[in-house]
């Protein structure tokens, strides 16, 4: 998985990993987000829309396989 330009990110609400450059708004530079009609939102839910947009994204890795 490589970082991709944010312009290529899914627009259907798919949850992705996003990179935000250093800003005063965020302490963390990598967040789990989803695209909403008004912009980007934390994937944890709620109606909050983030003020700035990420510059890059990558898909979530596959979930681990449970032990047998």
XYZ file of N, CA, C and O in Angstrom:
272
model
N 0.841 -1.183 0.000
C 0.000 0.000 0.000
C 0.884 1.242 0.000
O 1.742 1.387 0.849
N 0.634 2.109 -0.925
C 1.353 3.371 -1.008
C 0.368 4.519 -0.859
O -0.820 4.388 -1.192
N 0.871 5.642 -0.376
C 0.046 6.845 -0.283
C -0.329 7.297 -1.691
O 0.488 7.264 -2.606
N -1.587 7.708 -1.845
C -2.093 8.166 -3.135
C -2.616 9.587 -2.980
O -3.051 9.979 -1.887
N -2.631 10.387 -4.050
C -3.167 11.747 -3.965
C -4.636 11.713 -3.527
O -5.392 10.833 -3.941
N -5.024 12.663 -2.714
C -6.388 12.682 -2.159
C -7.446 12.787 -3.254
O -8.572 12.319 -3.079
N -7.095 13.335 -4.400
C -8.065 13.459 -5.498
C -8.532 12.101 -6.001
O -9.593 12.000 -6.612
N -7.760 11.049 -5.723
C -8.134 9.708 -6.182
C -8.872 8.901 -5.119
O -9.218 7.748 -5.353
N -9.127 9.492 -3.965
C -9.791 8.784 -2.862
C -11.243 8.464 -3.205
O -11.888 9.199 -3.961
N -11.783 7.378 -2.658
C -13.189 7.038 -2.881
C -14.108 8.150 -2.382
O -13.828 8.791 -1.366
N -15.181 8.359 -3.096
C -16.157 9.397 -2.733
C -17.470 8.801 -2.248
O -18.462 9.486 -2.122
N -17.468 7.484 -1.969
C -18.705 6.789 -1.612
C -18.839 6.496 -0.114
O -19.651 5.694 0.290
N -18.017 7.153 0.718
C -18.094 6.922 2.159
C -17.204 5.808 2.659
O -17.231 5.475 3.836
N -16.395 5.222 1.772
C -15.453 4.174 2.173
C -14.491 4.728 3.220
O -13.979 5.835 3.074
N -14.232 3.960 4.257
C -13.299 4.388 5.304
C -11.872 4.148 4.815
O -11.558 3.078 4.298
N -11.033 5.185 4.952
C -9.646 5.111 4.495
C -8.716 5.703 5.554
O -9.157 6.341 6.508
N -7.426 5.498 5.375
C -6.404 6.153 6.186
C -6.020 7.430 5.440
O -5.741 7.390 4.239
N -6.000 8.556 6.134
C -5.686 9.830 5.486
C -4.526 10.525 6.180
O -4.364 10.423 7.392
N -3.728 11.232 5.384
C -2.590 11.995 5.901
C -2.905 13.475 5.835
O -3.316 13.994 4.801
N -2.721 14.140 6.956
C -2.878 15.594 7.057
C -1.512 16.208 7.310
O -0.811 15.787 8.228
N -1.111 17.222 6.526
C 0.155 17.890 6.832
C 0.039 18.620 8.171
O -1.061 18.824 8.676
N 1.143 19.008 8.727
C 1.147 19.694 10.025
C 0.267 20.939 9.977
O 0.395 21.771 9.088
N -0.666 21.009 10.924
C -1.525 22.188 11.060
C -1.731 22.445 12.541
O -1.416 21.606 13.375
N -2.296 23.563 12.849
C -2.625 23.868 14.240
C -3.856 23.099 14.694
O -4.096 22.947 15.876
N -4.668 22.601 13.747
C -5.911 21.926 14.091
C -5.680 20.501 14.581
O -6.391 20.009 15.430
N -4.674 19.809 14.041
C -4.515 18.399 14.336
C -3.184 18.110 15.003
O -2.150 18.592 14.578
N -3.211 17.290 16.042
C -1.981 16.784 16.634
C -1.537 15.535 15.882
O -0.363 15.323 15.661
N -2.488 14.698 15.516
C -2.197 13.486 14.752
C -2.188 13.843 13.278
O -3.037 14.592 12.813
N -1.273 13.280 12.563
C -1.219 13.580 11.134
C -1.819 12.484 10.277
O -2.032 12.670 9.098
N -2.078 11.329 10.876
C -2.725 10.234 10.162
C -4.027 9.933 10.889
O -4.045 9.770 12.098
N -5.129 9.909 10.160
C -6.445 9.683 10.756
C -7.221 8.677 9.919
O -7.002 8.563 8.717
N -8.155 7.988 10.555
C -9.087 7.107 9.854
C -10.325 7.963 9.567
O -10.969 8.463 10.492
N -10.639 8.142 8.286
C -11.706 9.067 7.893
C -12.584 8.458 6.810
O -12.275 7.416 6.243
N -13.668 9.164 6.528
C -14.538 8.817 5.396
C -15.006 10.106 4.752
O -15.123 11.142 5.404
N -15.249 10.053 3.469
C -15.700 11.239 2.733
C -17.199 11.391 2.904
O -17.956 10.433 2.767
N -17.630 12.593 3.234
C -19.051 12.928 3.334
C -19.354 13.963 2.265
O -18.447 14.493 1.623
N -20.600 14.294 2.100
C -20.981 15.269 1.071
C -20.352 16.636 1.319
O -20.061 17.363 0.390
N -20.098 16.969 2.594
C -19.542 18.292 2.913
C -18.040 18.261 3.138
O -17.446 19.258 3.501
N -17.392 17.121 2.991
C -15.953 17.040 3.212
C -15.579 15.750 3.916
O -16.271 14.748 3.789
N -14.516 15.776 4.712
C -13.997 14.597 5.398
C -14.445 14.577 6.837
O -14.524 15.615 7.482
N -14.729 13.376 7.351
C -15.204 13.217 8.723
C -14.479 12.051 9.381
O -14.103 11.096 8.703
N -14.275 12.108 10.705
C -13.686 10.961 11.402
C -14.568 9.732 11.183
O -15.793 9.824 11.168
N -13.963 8.585 10.995
C -14.712 7.355 10.703
C -15.514 6.863 11.891
O -16.385 6.020 11.731
N -15.262 7.370 13.085
C -15.954 6.912 14.281
C -17.408 7.304 14.347
O -18.121 6.887 15.247
N -17.890 8.090 13.419
C -19.296 8.455 13.397
C -19.513 9.893 13.806
O -18.590 10.675 13.949
N -20.755 10.241 13.985
C -21.112 11.614 14.311
C -21.261 12.448 13.055
O -21.012 11.998 11.944
N -21.672 13.676 13.248
C -21.913 14.566 12.114
C -20.799 15.573 11.900
O -20.917 16.456 11.067
N -19.718 15.458 12.672
C -18.643 16.424 12.565
C -17.933 16.298 11.217
O -17.629 15.206 10.757
N -17.690 17.426 10.573
C -16.901 17.473 9.350
C -15.597 18.184 9.683
O -15.611 19.220 10.341
N -14.480 17.637 9.241
C -13.184 18.231 9.529
C -12.994 19.520 8.740
O -13.451 19.639 7.609
N -12.322 20.481 9.342
C -12.151 21.796 8.732
C -11.244 21.739 7.509
O -11.517 22.362 6.503
N -10.161 20.995 7.583
C -9.251 20.920 6.443
C -9.310 19.538 5.816
O -9.839 18.598 6.395
N -8.756 19.443 4.621
C -8.765 18.169 3.899
C -7.388 17.530 3.939
O -6.376 18.227 3.937
N -7.348 16.207 3.922
C -6.061 15.521 3.841
C -5.441 15.724 2.464
O -6.125 16.110 1.513
N -4.155 15.435 2.362
C -3.472 15.554 1.072
C -3.254 14.195 0.409
O -3.084 14.128 -0.801
N -3.257 13.108 1.216
C -3.016 11.770 0.685
C -3.881 10.754 1.424
O -4.354 11.030 2.518
N -4.048 9.587 0.811
C -4.861 8.538 1.413
C -4.303 7.174 1.014
O -3.527 7.055 0.063
N -4.725 6.144 1.762
C -4.478 4.749 1.385
C -5.610 3.904 1.943
O -6.258 4.282 2.922
N -5.888 2.749 1.317
C -6.953 1.893 1.836
C -6.548 1.275 3.169
O -5.363 1.173 3.492
N -7.549 0.873 3.934
C -7.272 0.145 5.170
C -6.670 -1.205 4.824
O -7.031 -1.812 3.811
N -5.757 -1.710 5.655
C -5.235 -3.052 5.399
C -6.319 -4.088 5.690
O -7.285 -3.800 6.396
N -6.158 -5.309 5.168
C -7.143 -6.342 5.485
C -7.122 -6.668 6.986
O -6.092 -6.525 7.645
N -8.248 -7.085 7.485
C -8.334 -7.485 8.907
C -7.493 -8.730 9.135
O -7.326 -9.556 8.226
N -6.963 -8.894 10.342
C -6.176 -10.102 10.618
C -7.050 -11.357 10.575
O -8.255 -11.296 10.841
N -6.437 -12.461 10.249
C -7.134 -13.738 10.238
C -7.153 -14.288 11.660
O -6.102 -14.380 12.298
N -8.332 -14.643 12.190
C -8.372 -15.183 13.546
C -7.653 -16.524 13.629
O -7.648 -17.284 12.663
N -7.051 -16.818 14.753
C -6.390 -18.126 14.903
C -7.411 -19.265 14.847
O -8.558 -19.098 15.233
N -6.969 -20.376 14.402
C -7.875 -21.537 14.311
C -7.868 -22.323 15.595
O -6.999 -22.343 16.369
